[in-house]
Amino acid sequence: MNIPFKSAGFAFILFTLFTGIHAQTNYSYWQQHVDYKMEVFLNVENYQYTGTQNLVYTNNSPDDLRRVYFHMYFNAFQPGSEMDIRLQNIPDPDGRMFVDGKSRIAGLKPDEIGYLRASSLTQDGEKVSFNMEGTVLEVVLAKPIPSGGKSTFNMKFEGQVPIQIRRSGRNNSEGVALSMSQWYPKLAEYDFEGWHTDPYIGREFHGVWGDFDVKLTLDKKYVVGASGYLQNPQEIGHGYESPGSKVKKPAGKTLTWHFKAPMVHDFMWAADPEYIHDSLKMENGPTLHFFYKNKPELLENWKNLQPKTAEAMTFFNENIGTYPYEQYSVIQGGDGGMEYAMSTLITGDRKFESLVGVMIHELAHSWFQHVLATNELKHPWMDEGFTQFISSLCMNEVMNQQQENPFESTYNSYFSLVQSGKEQPQTTHADRYNLNAAYGISAYNKGSIFLSQLGYIIGQDKLMETLRRYFDDFKFKHPVPNDIKRTAENVSGIDLDWYLIDWTETTNTIDYGIKEVQAEDAKTKITLERIGLMPMPVDILVVYADGTRETFYSPLRMMRGQKDNPYPNIERTVLPDWPWAYPTLEYVIDKPLSSVQAVVIDPSQLMADINLENNIWQPSE
Ligand SMILES: [Zn+2]
């Protein structure tokens, strides 16, 4: 938008303001740091809990902070909350939250709702004022935290675990007593884009990196699985103790479970009196923990799941980078599958293939969401999409599926979204898609295709090298879309700005076609056309009557580079670059038309061409 300046004086003021802002925002990467110490007592009879939180906040930003914000997610589970109202207005509400035409949140009674309230809060010993707005606690600081400074917050809080509606809660559909995610006052992230104080409407992940020290006290009959490392296994037992050693449980009705989780941005726990706890120490790897209800119908699948989890961990270690923690816990709970720090909550009563599938997906999030902590609300395709991409490959290997194209269903979902006309660009905020289905396909499927199709553009080896370098360069940070693009550019030597823009910021589609195949003297002229707006390089396979094959490759001019021959056993001719604005590309092959049996655009089918019919030419009978 152009703002016409009315006077030179006004323009001058604006100019100096802007240069001031520019000077301030011209900084290199930084991130905030938190150290949480929490002590929590939970009453398993009424599902209420009280806690204290000691939080040391380090302000590594270049700015002095005058306010801070905490997420108080459990307040979403109250009639009239934004989550409830959104549920009642979105055309395709989540079936787990919306039953018989009604929001399950709207019907919660006072002893069934969730809540999380601060009863007192100090900053470095001084009282501060705070105000609850929905799921966000707004805090006006007693004194600013200067750039490079620290403050210690002490909060007393009280909460009630809601009936399980979504992700967390009590008594889920499989009878797990406590699924405790999004349960504590969680400091909102402040990064180079400013504060991220998103209300809890549907999606939630973006947190501050730091260390957690958590003491949970509850009825000693309960078994707890959690994000961190248990500090007092000899008091706890339940299979946490070292083999053959004696457990000394303290007297009394309750037990205190002490966990530490270093360098994470969230802390989850779950508890049930009927949990079986198994563990598996991987050779040169972390210890895997499994928590599941002691029910005969679960036993076989949950035992067989354990070596598969180790195989999946090895697959991700080799293909992305080494898992940086010493344990991972697969815990029955929640309402499907959800990833957390060093752990996951999954529903457990599933067919084996589905159980392995959900474990693989959530475990993959340890890389794409946890360690590579993109803002899930702004860039859900980097979190869900990259997870789906690597999970499709992992599932194919671990379950020995032998699918020639493990991404086929992923592409088909994306094509169906395009056909529906309901697609929104991937830059849409995760909560503000028109439809849950449009969010889902865009984040998971179109996000997965971002990578598989990148493999088509830069080559498969370069794609996998890109993932490993991306992990090395951005682990324990908050990478943004430009980071994966720059990594792929550095690895491949191919410019990819056009790809990031068209694929993620627009709903432009890809459609290349074979327009004509004609005789030209004793040779054959092939005319290709670009029908869709989105640019792509083009691989062409030509099959001859004698069974021989050759390929042709037309890089996009904007790439300023080219990929290696993806089919080294077939001779490839590199054609001149195709400048995007030109609707057609012609080239002549040195064989008569009568010898040409087929011309195929992109035999890999990794280019998401929305019309595959015009990608194949064969002589008419
Ligand atoms: Zn996921």
Coordinates of C-alpha atoms and ligand atoms in Angstrom, one line a residue:
M1 CA 0.0 0.0 0.0
N2 CA 1.2 3.5 -0.8
I3 CA 0.7 6.2 1.7
P4 CA 0.9 9.6 0.0
F5 CA 2.9 12.0 2.1
K6 CA 1.1 15.4 2.6
S7 CA 4.1 17.4 3.7
A8 CA 7.8 17.1 3.7
G9 CA 7.9 17.5 7.5
F10 CA 5.6 14.5 8.0
A11 CA 7.6 12.4 5.7
F12 CA 10.7 13.3 7.5
I13 CA 9.3 12.2 10.9
L14 CA 8.2 8.9 9.4
F15 CA 11.6 8.4 7.8
T16 CA 13.5 8.9 11.1
L17 CA 11.0 6.6 12.9
F18 CA 11.6 3.9 10.4
T19 CA 15.3 4.1 10.4
G20 CA 15.2 3.9 14.2
I21 CA 13.1 0.7 14.0
H22 CA 15.3 -0.7 11.4
A23 CA 18.5 -0.2 13.4
Q24 CA 16.8 -2.1 16.3
T25 CA 15.6 -5.0 14.4
N26 CA 18.8 -5.6 12.5
Y27 CA 20.1 -8.3 14.8
S28 CA 21.3 -11.9 14.5
Y29 CA 19.4 -14.9 15.9
W30 CA 18.7 -15.0 19.6
Q31 CA 16.3 -17.0 21.8
Q32 CA 15.0 -16.7 25.3
H33 CA 15.7 -19.2 28.1
V34 CA 13.6 -20.5 31.0
D35 CA 14.4 -22.7 34.0
Y36 CA 11.2 -24.1 35.6
K37 CA 11.1 -25.6 39.1
M38 CA 7.6 -26.8 39.9
E39 CA 6.1 -28.7 42.8
V40 CA 2.6 -30.1 42.3
F41 CA 0.1 -31.9 44.5
L42 CA -2.7 -33.7 42.7
N43 CA -5.8 -35.1 44.4
V44 CA -6.9 -38.1 42.4
E45 CA -10.4 -38.0 44.0
N46 CA -11.5 -34.7 42.6
Y47 CA -8.8 -34.1 39.9
Q48 CA -7.8 -30.8 41.4
Y49 CA -4.2 -29.8 41.9
T50 CA -2.1 -27.0 43.4
G51 CA 1.4 -26.1 42.6
T52 CA 4.3 -23.7 43.0
Q53 CA 6.4 -22.5 40.1
N54 CA 9.8 -20.9 40.3
L55 CA 10.8 -19.7 36.9
V56 CA 14.1 -18.0 36.0
Y57 CA 13.6 -16.1 32.8
T58 CA 16.6 -15.0 30.8
N59 CA 16.0 -12.2 28.3
N60 CA 18.4 -12.7 25.5
S61 CA 16.4 -10.4 23.2
P62 CA 17.7 -7.0 22.2
D63 CA 14.6 -5.5 23.9
D64 CA 13.7 -4.5 27.4
L65 CA 10.5 -6.4 28.4
R66 CA 7.8 -4.6 30.3
R67 CA 5.2 -7.4 30.2
V68 CA 5.2 -11.2 30.0
Y69 CA 2.5 -13.7 29.2
F70 CA 1.7 -17.2 30.4
H71 CA -0.5 -19.8 28.6
M72 CA -3.1 -21.3 30.9
Y73 CA -4.4 -23.8 28.5
F74 CA -6.8 -25.7 30.7
N75 CA -9.1 -22.7 30.7
A76 CA -10.1 -23.6 27.2
F77 CA -12.2 -26.5 28.5
Q78 CA -15.0 -24.3 29.8
P79 CA -18.3 -23.4 28.3
G80 CA -18.1 -20.2 26.3
S81 CA -14.3 -20.4 25.8
E82 CA -12.9 -19.6 22.4
M83 CA -12.2 -23.3 21.8
D84 CA -15.9 -24.0 22.6
I85 CA -17.3 -21.3 20.4
R86 CA -15.0 -22.1 17.5
L87 CA -16.1 -25.8 17.8
Q88 CA -19.7 -24.6 17.5
N89 CA -19.0 -22.5 14.4
I90 CA -16.5 -24.4 12.3
P91 CA -18.4 -26.4 9.5
D92 CA -16.4 -29.6 10.2
P93 CA -15.8 -29.8 14.0
D94 CA -13.5 -32.5 15.4
G95 CA -15.7 -35.6 16.0
R96 CA -13.9 -36.2 19.3
M97 CA -15.1 -32.8 20.6
F98 CA -18.4 -32.6 19.0
V99 CA -21.0 -35.3 19.5
D100 CA -24.7 -35.5 18.5
G101 CA -24.5 -32.0 17.1
K102 CA -23.2 -30.5 20.3
S103 CA -19.9 -29.2 21.6
R104 CA -18.7 -31.4 24.4
I105 CA -17.1 -28.4 26.1
A106 CA -20.5 -26.6 26.2
G107 CA -22.0 -29.3 28.4
L108 CA -19.2 -29.5 31.0
K109 CA -20.4 -29.1 34.6
P110 CA -18.3 -27.1 37.1
D111 CA -16.6 -30.2 38.5
E112 CA -15.9 -31.4 34.9
I113 CA -14.3 -28.3 33.4
G114 CA -10.7 -27.5 33.3
Y115 CA -9.1 -24.5 34.9
L116 CA -5.8 -23.1 35.7
R117 CA -5.5 -20.0 37.9
A118 CA -2.7 -18.0 39.4
S119 CA -3.3 -17.2 43.0
S120 CA -0.1 -15.2 43.5
L121 CA 2.8 -14.0 41.4
T122 CA 6.0 -12.2 42.2
Q123 CA 8.9 -10.9 40.1
D124 CA 12.2 -11.0 42.1
G125 CA 10.2 -10.9 45.3
E126 CA 7.9 -8.0 44.3
K127 CA 4.2 -8.5 43.7
V128 CA 3.1 -8.0 40.1
S129 CA -0.4 -7.4 38.7
F130 CA -1.9 -9.9 36.3
N131 CA -5.1 -10.5 34.4
M132 CA -6.6 -13.6 32.9
E133 CA -7.9 -13.2 29.4
G134 CA -9.2 -16.6 28.3
T135 CA -6.3 -18.9 28.2
V136 CA -3.6 -16.2 28.5
L137 CA -2.4 -14.6 31.7
E138 CA -1.2 -11.1 31.0
V139 CA 1.4 -9.9 33.5
V140 CA 2.6 -6.2 33.9
L141 CA 6.0 -6.4 35.3
A142 CA 7.1 -4.6 38.5
K143 CA 10.2 -3.5 36.7
P144 CA 11.3 -4.1 33.1
I145 CA 13.6 -7.0 32.3
P146 CA 16.5 -5.4 30.5
S147 CA 18.0 -6.9 27.4
G148 CA 20.5 -9.5 28.7
G149 CA 18.9 -9.5 32.1
K150 CA 17.1 -12.1 34.2
S151 CA 14.1 -12.2 36.4
T152 CA 12.7 -14.9 38.8
F153 CA 9.0 -15.4 38.9
N154 CA 7.3 -17.2 41.7
M155 CA 3.7 -18.3 41.1
K156 CA 1.2 -20.2 43.2
F157 CA -1.4 -21.9 40.9
E158 CA -4.4 -24.1 41.2
G159 CA -6.0 -26.2 38.5
Q160 CA -8.6 -28.8 37.7
V161 CA -8.1 -31.5 35.2
P162 CA -11.0 -31.5 32.7
I163 CA -12.9 -34.5 31.5
Q164 CA -10.9 -35.5 28.5
I165 CA -12.1 -33.5 25.5
R166 CA -9.0 -32.9 23.4
R167 CA -5.4 -34.1 24.0
S168 CA -5.2 -33.7 27.8
G169 CA -7.7 -34.5 30.5
R170 CA -9.0 -37.2 32.9
N171 CA -10.5 -40.6 32.1
N172 CA -9.9 -40.8 28.3
S173 CA -11.9 -43.1 26.1
E174 CA -9.6 -46.0 27.1
G175 CA -9.9 -45.3 30.8
V176 CA -6.5 -43.7 31.3
A177 CA -6.8 -41.7 34.5
L178 CA -4.6 -38.6 33.8
S179 CA -3.3 -37.3 30.4
M180 CA -1.4 -34.2 31.6
S181 CA -0.4 -32.1 28.6
Q182 CA -0.8 -28.3 28.5
W183 CA -1.3 -28.5 32.3
Y184 CA 1.0 -25.9 33.9
P185 CA 1.4 -22.1 33.5
K186 CA 3.7 -22.0 30.5
L187 CA 5.6 -18.8 29.6
A188 CA 4.7 -17.6 26.1
E189 CA 7.6 -17.3 23.6
Y190 CA 9.1 -14.0 22.7
D191 CA 11.2 -14.2 19.5
F192 CA 12.3 -12.1 16.6
E193 CA 8.7 -11.8 15.5
G194 CA 7.6 -10.5 19.0
W195 CA 5.2 -12.2 21.5
H196 CA 3.4 -15.4 20.6
T197 CA 0.4 -15.2 22.9
D198 CA -2.0 -17.2 20.8
P199 CA -5.1 -18.3 22.6
Y200 CA -5.7 -22.0 22.9
I201 CA -8.4 -22.6 20.2
G202 CA -7.1 -25.7 18.4
R203 CA -3.4 -25.8 18.0
E204 CA -0.8 -24.8 20.6
F205 CA 2.9 -25.5 20.1
H206 CA 5.5 -22.7 20.5
G207 CA 7.4 -22.6 23.7
V208 CA 10.6 -21.2 25.3
W209 CA 13.6 -23.5 25.4
G210 CA 14.8 -24.4 28.9
D211 CA 15.3 -26.8 31.7
F212 CA 12.4 -28.4 33.7
D213 CA 12.6 -29.7 37.3
V214 CA 9.2 -31.1 38.3
K215 CA 8.1 -32.8 41.5
L216 CA 4.7 -34.5 41.2
T217 CA 3.0 -35.8 44.3
L218 CA -0.1 -38.0 44.0
D219 CA -1.6 -41.2 45.3
K220 CA 1.1 -43.9 45.5
K221 CA -1.1 -46.4 43.6
Y222 CA -0.5 -44.4 40.4
V223 CA 2.3 -45.1 37.9
V224 CA 3.7 -42.0 36.2
G225 CA 5.3 -41.6 32.7
A226 CA 6.7 -38.2 31.9
S227 CA 8.9 -36.0 29.7
G228 CA 12.0 -36.1 31.9
Y229 CA 14.4 -38.3 33.7
L230 CA 13.2 -39.8 37.0
Q231 CA 15.5 -38.6 39.8
N232 CA 14.3 -40.9 42.6
P233 CA 13.8 -44.4 41.1
Q234 CA 14.7 -46.2 44.3
E235 CA 11.8 -44.5 46.1
I236 CA 9.4 -45.2 43.2
G237 CA 10.0 -48.7 42.0
H238 CA 7.5 -49.6 39.2
G239 CA 10.3 -50.8 37.0
Y240 CA 12.2 -47.5 37.1
E241 CA 14.7 -48.9 39.7
S242 CA 17.9 -50.5 38.5
P243 CA 17.5 -54.3 38.1
G244 CA 17.9 -56.3 41.2
S245 CA 18.0 -53.3 43.6
K246 CA 15.8 -52.7 46.5
V247 CA 13.0 -50.1 46.4
K248 CA 12.4 -48.1 49.6
K249 CA 9.1 -46.3 49.3
P250 CA 8.5 -43.6 51.8
A251 CA 5.6 -44.1 54.3
G252 CA 2.2 -42.4 53.6
K253 CA -0.5 -42.5 51.0
T254 CA 1.3 -40.4 48.4
L255 CA 4.5 -40.6 46.5
T256 CA 6.6 -37.8 45.0
W257 CA 7.9 -38.3 41.5
H258 CA 10.9 -36.1 40.7
F259 CA 11.7 -35.5 37.0
K260 CA 14.3 -33.4 35.3
A261 CA 14.1 -32.6 31.6
P262 CA 17.0 -30.6 30.2
M263 CA 16.7 -28.4 27.1
V264 CA 13.1 -28.9 26.1
H265 CA 10.2 -26.5 25.5
D266 CA 7.4 -28.4 27.2
F267 CA 6.7 -31.0 29.9
M268 CA 4.0 -33.7 29.8
W269 CA 3.1 -36.4 32.2
A270 CA 0.4 -39.1 32.4
A271 CA -0.6 -41.4 35.3
D272 CA -2.8 -44.4 35.8
P273 CA -3.0 -47.0 38.6
E274 CA -3.1 -49.8 36.0
Y275 CA -0.1 -48.9 33.9
I276 CA 2.3 -51.6 33.0
H277 CA 5.8 -50.1 32.6
D278 CA 8.3 -51.8 30.3
S279 CA 11.6 -50.4 29.2
L280 CA 14.1 -51.2 26.5
K281 CA 17.7 -49.9 26.5
M282 CA 18.8 -49.4 22.9
E283 CA 22.4 -50.3 22.1
N284 CA 24.3 -47.0 21.7
G285 CA 20.9 -45.2 22.1
P286 CA 18.3 -44.0 24.5
T287 CA 16.2 -46.1 26.9
L288 CA 12.6 -46.5 25.6
H289 CA 9.8 -46.6 28.1
F290 CA 6.3 -48.0 27.4
F291 CA 3.3 -47.3 29.6
Y292 CA 0.0 -49.1 28.9
K293 CA -3.1 -50.3 30.7
N294 CA -2.9 -53.8 32.1
K295 CA -5.5 -55.3 29.8
P296 CA -5.2 -58.7 28.0
E297 CA -6.2 -57.3 24.6
L298 CA -3.4 -54.7 24.6
L299 CA -0.5 -56.9 25.8
E300 CA 0.6 -58.6 22.6
N301 CA 0.6 -55.4 20.4
W302 CA 2.3 -53.3 23.1
K303 CA 5.1 -55.9 23.5
N304 CA 5.6 -56.1 19.7
L305 CA 5.6 -52.3 19.5
Q306 CA 8.8 -52.1 21.5
P307 CA 11.4 -53.4 19.0
K308 CA 9.6 -51.5 16.3
T309 CA 10.1 -48.3 18.3
A310 CA 13.8 -49.0 18.5
E311 CA 13.9 -49.6 14.7
A312 CA 12.1 -46.4 14.0
M313 CA 14.5 -44.5 16.4
T314 CA 17.5 -46.0 14.5
F315 CA 15.9 -45.0 11.1
F316 CA 15.4 -41.3 12.2
N317 CA 18.9 -41.2 13.8
E318 CA 20.4 -42.3 10.5
N319 CA 18.3 -40.2 8.2
I320 CA 17.9 -36.9 10.2
G321 CA 20.3 -36.8 13.1
T322 CA 21.0 -38.4 16.4
Y323 CA 18.2 -38.2 19.0
P324 CA 19.7 -35.9 21.6
Y325 CA 18.1 -37.2 24.8
E326 CA 18.7 -40.4 26.9
Q327 CA 15.1 -41.6 27.0
Y328 CA 11.8 -41.6 25.1
S329 CA 8.4 -42.7 26.5
V330 CA 5.5 -44.1 24.5
I331 CA 2.5 -43.6 26.8
Q332 CA -1.1 -44.8 26.4
G333 CA -3.4 -41.8 26.9
G334 CA -4.9 -38.7 25.1
D335 CA -7.2 -39.1 22.2
G336 CA -5.2 -40.2 19.2
G337 CA -1.6 -39.3 19.0
M338 CA 0.2 -36.2 20.2
E339 CA 3.9 -35.4 20.5
Y340 CA 5.5 -34.0 23.5
A341 CA 9.0 -33.5 24.9
M342 CA 10.8 -36.9 25.0
S343 CA 7.4 -38.6 24.9
T344 CA 4.1 -39.2 23.2
L345 CA 0.5 -39.8 24.3
I346 CA -1.2 -42.3 22.0
T347 CA -4.4 -44.3 22.2
G348 CA -3.5 -47.9 22.6
D349 CA -6.4 -50.1 21.6
R350 CA -5.5 -50.4 17.9
K351 CA -4.6 -52.9 15.2
F352 CA -0.9 -53.4 15.2
E353 CA -0.2 -51.5 12.0
S354 CA -2.1 -48.5 13.3
L355 CA -0.3 -48.7 16.6
V356 CA 3.1 -48.7 14.9
G357 CA 1.9 -46.0 12.5
V358 CA 0.9 -43.6 15.3
M359 CA 4.1 -44.3 17.3
I360 CA 6.3 -43.6 14.2
H361 CA 4.5 -40.4 13.5
E362 CA 4.8 -39.1 17.0
L363 CA 8.3 -40.2 17.4
A364 CA 9.3 -38.4 14.2
H365 CA 8.0 -35.2 15.8
S366 CA 10.9 -35.5 18.3
W367 CA 12.9 -34.2 15.4
F368 CA 10.3 -32.1 13.5
Q369 CA 8.6 -30.2 16.2
H370 CA 10.5 -30.8 19.3
V371 CA 14.2 -30.5 18.5
L372 CA 13.6 -28.4 15.4
A373 CA 11.0 -26.3 17.2
T374 CA 9.2 -24.4 14.4
N375 CA 6.2 -22.4 15.5
E376 CA 3.4 -24.9 14.9
L377 CA 0.8 -22.2 14.7
K378 CA 2.5 -20.2 12.0
H379 CA 4.2 -23.0 10.0
P380 CA 2.3 -26.2 10.8
W381 CA 3.5 -27.7 7.4
M382 CA 7.1 -27.7 8.7
D383 CA 6.0 -29.7 11.8
E384 CA 3.2 -32.0 10.6
G385 CA 4.3 -32.1 6.9
F386 CA 8.0 -32.9 7.5
T387 CA 6.9 -35.5 10.1
Q388 CA 4.6 -37.1 7.6
F389 CA 7.3 -37.2 5.0
I390 CA 9.9 -39.0 7.1
S391 CA 7.2 -41.3 8.7
S392 CA 6.0 -42.5 5.3
L393 CA 9.6 -43.6 4.5
C394 CA 10.1 -45.1 8.0
M395 CA 6.8 -47.0 7.9
N396 CA 7.7 -48.4 4.5
E397 CA 10.9 -49.8 5.9
V398 CA 10.0 -50.8 9.5
M399 CA 6.7 -52.5 8.4
N400 CA 8.4 -53.8 5.2
Q401 CA 5.5 -52.4 3.1
Q402 CA 7.5 -52.4 -0.1
Q403 CA 5.5 -49.6 -1.6
E404 CA 7.1 -48.3 -4.8
N405 CA 5.8 -44.8 -4.0
P406 CA 5.1 -44.4 -0.3
F407 CA 3.7 -40.9 -0.9
E408 CA 0.9 -41.9 -3.3
S409 CA -1.9 -41.4 -0.8
T410 CA -0.3 -38.1 0.3
Y411 CA -0.5 -36.7 -3.2
N412 CA -4.0 -38.0 -3.8
S413 CA -5.2 -36.1 -0.6
Y414 CA -3.6 -32.9 -1.8
F415 CA -5.2 -33.3 -5.3
S416 CA -8.6 -33.8 -3.7
L417 CA -8.1 -30.6 -1.7
V418 CA -7.2 -28.7 -4.9
Q419 CA -10.3 -30.1 -6.6
S420 CA -12.6 -29.1 -3.7
G421 CA -11.7 -25.4 -4.2
K422 CA -11.3 -25.1 -0.4
E423 CA -7.5 -24.8 -0.3
Q424 CA -5.9 -21.9 1.6
P425 CA -2.2 -21.0 1.4
Q426 CA 0.1 -22.7 3.9
T427 CA 0.9 -19.3 5.4
T428 CA -2.5 -19.3 7.0
H429 CA -2.4 -19.4 10.8
A430 CA -3.2 -23.0 12.0
D431 CA -6.3 -21.9 13.8
R432 CA -7.8 -19.8 11.0
Y433 CA -8.4 -22.2 8.2
N434 CA -12.0 -22.3 7.1
L435 CA -12.1 -26.1 7.6
N436 CA -10.3 -28.5 9.8
A437 CA -10.0 -30.7 6.7
A438 CA -8.3 -27.9 4.8
Y439 CA -5.9 -27.3 7.6
G440 CA -5.2 -31.1 7.9
I441 CA -4.4 -31.7 4.2
S442 CA -2.4 -28.4 3.9
A443 CA -0.3 -29.0 7.0
Y444 CA 0.2 -32.8 6.7
N445 CA 0.0 -33.7 3.0
K446 CA 1.0 -30.6 1.2
G447 CA 3.7 -30.1 3.9
S448 CA 5.0 -33.7 3.2
I449 CA 5.0 -33.0 -0.5
F450 CA 7.1 -29.9 0.1
L451 CA 9.9 -32.3 0.8
S452 CA 9.2 -35.2 -1.5
Q453 CA 8.8 -32.7 -4.4
L454 CA 12.0 -30.9 -3.3
G455 CA 13.6 -34.3 -3.9
Y456 CA 12.3 -34.1 -7.5
I457 CA 13.8 -30.6 -7.9
I458 CA 17.2 -31.0 -6.3
G459 CA 17.6 -34.8 -6.4
Q460 CA 16.9 -37.4 -3.7
D461 CA 20.5 -37.5 -2.3
K462 CA 20.6 -33.8 -2.0
L463 CA 17.2 -33.8 -0.2
M464 CA 18.4 -36.3 2.4
E465 CA 21.6 -34.3 2.8
T466 CA 19.4 -31.1 3.2
L467 CA 17.5 -32.8 6.1
R468 CA 20.7 -33.8 7.9
R469 CA 22.3 -30.4 7.6
Y470 CA 19.0 -28.6 8.6
F471 CA 19.0 -30.7 11.8
D472 CA 22.6 -30.0 12.5
D473 CA 22.2 -26.2 11.9
F474 CA 18.8 -25.6 13.6
K475 CA 18.5 -28.2 16.4
F476 CA 17.4 -26.6 19.7
K477 CA 16.2 -23.5 17.8
H478 CA 13.1 -22.2 16.2
P479 CA 13.7 -22.6 12.4
V480 CA 11.4 -20.8 9.9
P481 CA 10.6 -21.6 6.3
N482 CA 13.5 -19.6 4.9
D483 CA 15.9 -21.8 6.9
I484 CA 14.9 -25.1 5.2
K485 CA 15.0 -23.3 1.8
R486 CA 18.5 -21.8 2.4
T487 CA 19.8 -25.2 3.6
A488 CA 18.5 -26.9 0.4
E489 CA 20.0 -24.1 -1.7
N490 CA 23.4 -24.4 0.0
V491 CA 23.3 -28.2 -0.4
S492 CA 22.1 -28.3 -4.0
G493 CA 23.5 -25.0 -5.6
I494 CA 19.9 -24.4 -6.9
D495 CA 18.0 -21.3 -6.2
L496 CA 14.6 -22.1 -4.6
D497 CA 12.9 -18.8 -3.7
W498 CA 10.3 -19.4 -6.4
Y499 CA 9.5 -22.8 -4.8
L500 CA 9.1 -21.6 -1.3
I501 CA 6.9 -18.7 -2.5
D502 CA 4.6 -20.6 -4.8
W503 CA 4.2 -23.7 -2.8
T504 CA 3.8 -22.2 0.7
E505 CA 2.5 -18.7 0.2
T506 CA 0.0 -19.3 -2.7
T507 CA -2.5 -21.9 -3.9
N508 CA -0.9 -21.8 -7.4
T509 CA -1.0 -25.3 -8.9
I510 CA 1.3 -27.3 -11.1
D511 CA 0.1 -28.5 -14.5
Y512 CA 2.6 -29.3 -17.3
G513 CA 1.4 -31.2 -20.4
I514 CA 2.6 -32.7 -23.6
K515 CA 0.9 -30.6 -26.2
E516 CA 2.1 -32.2 -29.4
V517 CA 4.5 -34.9 -30.7
Q518 CA 5.0 -34.4 -34.4
A519 CA 7.2 -35.7 -37.2
E520 CA 9.8 -33.2 -38.4
D521 CA 11.5 -34.8 -41.4
A522 CA 13.2 -37.9 -40.0
K523 CA 13.1 -36.5 -36.5
T524 CA 10.5 -35.9 -33.9
K525 CA 9.4 -32.6 -32.4
I526 CA 8.0 -32.6 -28.9
T527 CA 6.1 -29.5 -27.6
L528 CA 5.5 -29.2 -23.9
E529 CA 3.2 -26.7 -22.3
R530 CA 2.9 -25.0 -18.9
I531 CA -0.8 -24.7 -18.0
G532 CA -0.6 -24.1 -14.2
L533 CA 0.8 -21.0 -12.7
M534 CA 3.4 -22.7 -10.6
P535 CA 6.8 -23.1 -12.2
M536 CA 8.7 -26.4 -12.1
P537 CA 11.6 -28.0 -13.8
V538 CA 10.6 -30.9 -16.1
D539 CA 11.9 -34.5 -16.5
I540 CA 10.8 -36.2 -19.7
L541 CA 11.1 -39.9 -20.4
V542 CA 10.9 -41.2 -24.0
V543 CA 10.4 -44.9 -24.7
Y544 CA 11.1 -46.3 -28.1
A545 CA 9.7 -49.2 -30.0
D546 CA 12.9 -51.3 -29.6
G547 CA 12.5 -51.0 -25.8
T548 CA 15.3 -48.4 -25.3
R549 CA 14.7 -45.3 -23.2
E550 CA 16.2 -41.9 -22.8
T551 CA 15.4 -38.9 -20.7
F552 CA 15.4 -35.1 -21.3
Y553 CA 15.6 -32.5 -18.6
S554 CA 14.6 -28.9 -18.8
P555 CA 15.6 -27.0 -15.7
L556 CA 13.6 -23.9 -14.8
R557 CA 15.6 -20.7 -15.6
M558 CA 14.9 -19.3 -12.1
M559 CA 16.8 -22.3 -10.6
R560 CA 20.2 -21.0 -11.9
G561 CA 21.4 -24.6 -11.6
Q562 CA 20.4 -28.2 -12.3
K563 CA 20.1 -31.5 -10.5
D564 CA 22.1 -34.6 -11.2
N565 CA 20.7 -37.3 -13.4
P566 CA 18.1 -39.1 -11.2
Y567 CA 18.2 -42.2 -13.5
P568 CA 21.9 -42.8 -13.9
N569 CA 21.3 -46.0 -16.0
I570 CA 19.4 -44.0 -18.6
E571 CA 21.1 -41.5 -20.9
R572 CA 19.9 -37.9 -20.2
T573 CA 20.0 -34.9 -22.4
V574 CA 19.9 -31.5 -20.6
L575 CA 17.7 -29.1 -22.6
P576 CA 18.0 -25.3 -22.4
D577 CA 16.4 -23.7 -19.4
W578 CA 12.7 -23.1 -19.5
P579 CA 11.9 -19.5 -18.7
W580 CA 8.7 -19.6 -16.7
A581 CA 6.8 -16.9 -18.7
Y582 CA 7.1 -18.9 -21.9
P583 CA 3.9 -21.1 -22.1
T584 CA 5.6 -23.8 -24.3
L585 CA 8.9 -25.5 -24.8
E586 CA 9.9 -27.3 -28.0
Y587 CA 12.7 -29.7 -28.7
V588 CA 13.6 -32.1 -31.4
I589 CA 14.8 -35.7 -30.8
D590 CA 17.0 -37.4 -33.3
K591 CA 14.6 -40.4 -33.9
P592 CA 11.7 -40.8 -36.3
L593 CA 8.2 -40.4 -34.9
S594 CA 7.4 -44.0 -35.9
S595 CA 9.9 -45.2 -33.3
V596 CA 8.5 -43.3 -30.4
Q597 CA 6.2 -45.4 -28.2
A598 CA 5.6 -43.1 -25.3
V599 CA 6.6 -39.7 -23.9
V600 CA 6.1 -39.2 -20.2
I601 CA 6.5 -36.1 -18.0
D602 CA 8.0 -36.9 -14.5
P603 CA 8.0 -40.7 -14.4
S604 CA 8.7 -40.4 -10.6
Q605 CA 5.3 -38.7 -10.0
L606 CA 6.9 -36.7 -7.3
M607 CA 6.0 -33.5 -9.0
A608 CA 2.5 -32.7 -7.8
D609 CA 1.0 -32.2 -11.2
I610 CA -2.8 -31.8 -10.7
N611 CA -3.6 -33.2 -14.2
L612 CA -1.7 -36.4 -14.9
E613 CA -3.7 -37.2 -18.1
N614 CA -1.7 -34.8 -20.2
N615 CA 1.6 -36.1 -18.8
I616 CA 1.6 -39.1 -21.1
W617 CA 1.6 -39.2 -24.9
Q618 CA 1.3 -42.4 -26.9
P619 CA 0.7 -42.8 -30.6
S620 CA -2.9 -43.3 -31.5
E621 CA -3.7 -46.9 -32.6
Ligands
ZN1 ZN 1.7 -34.9 14.0

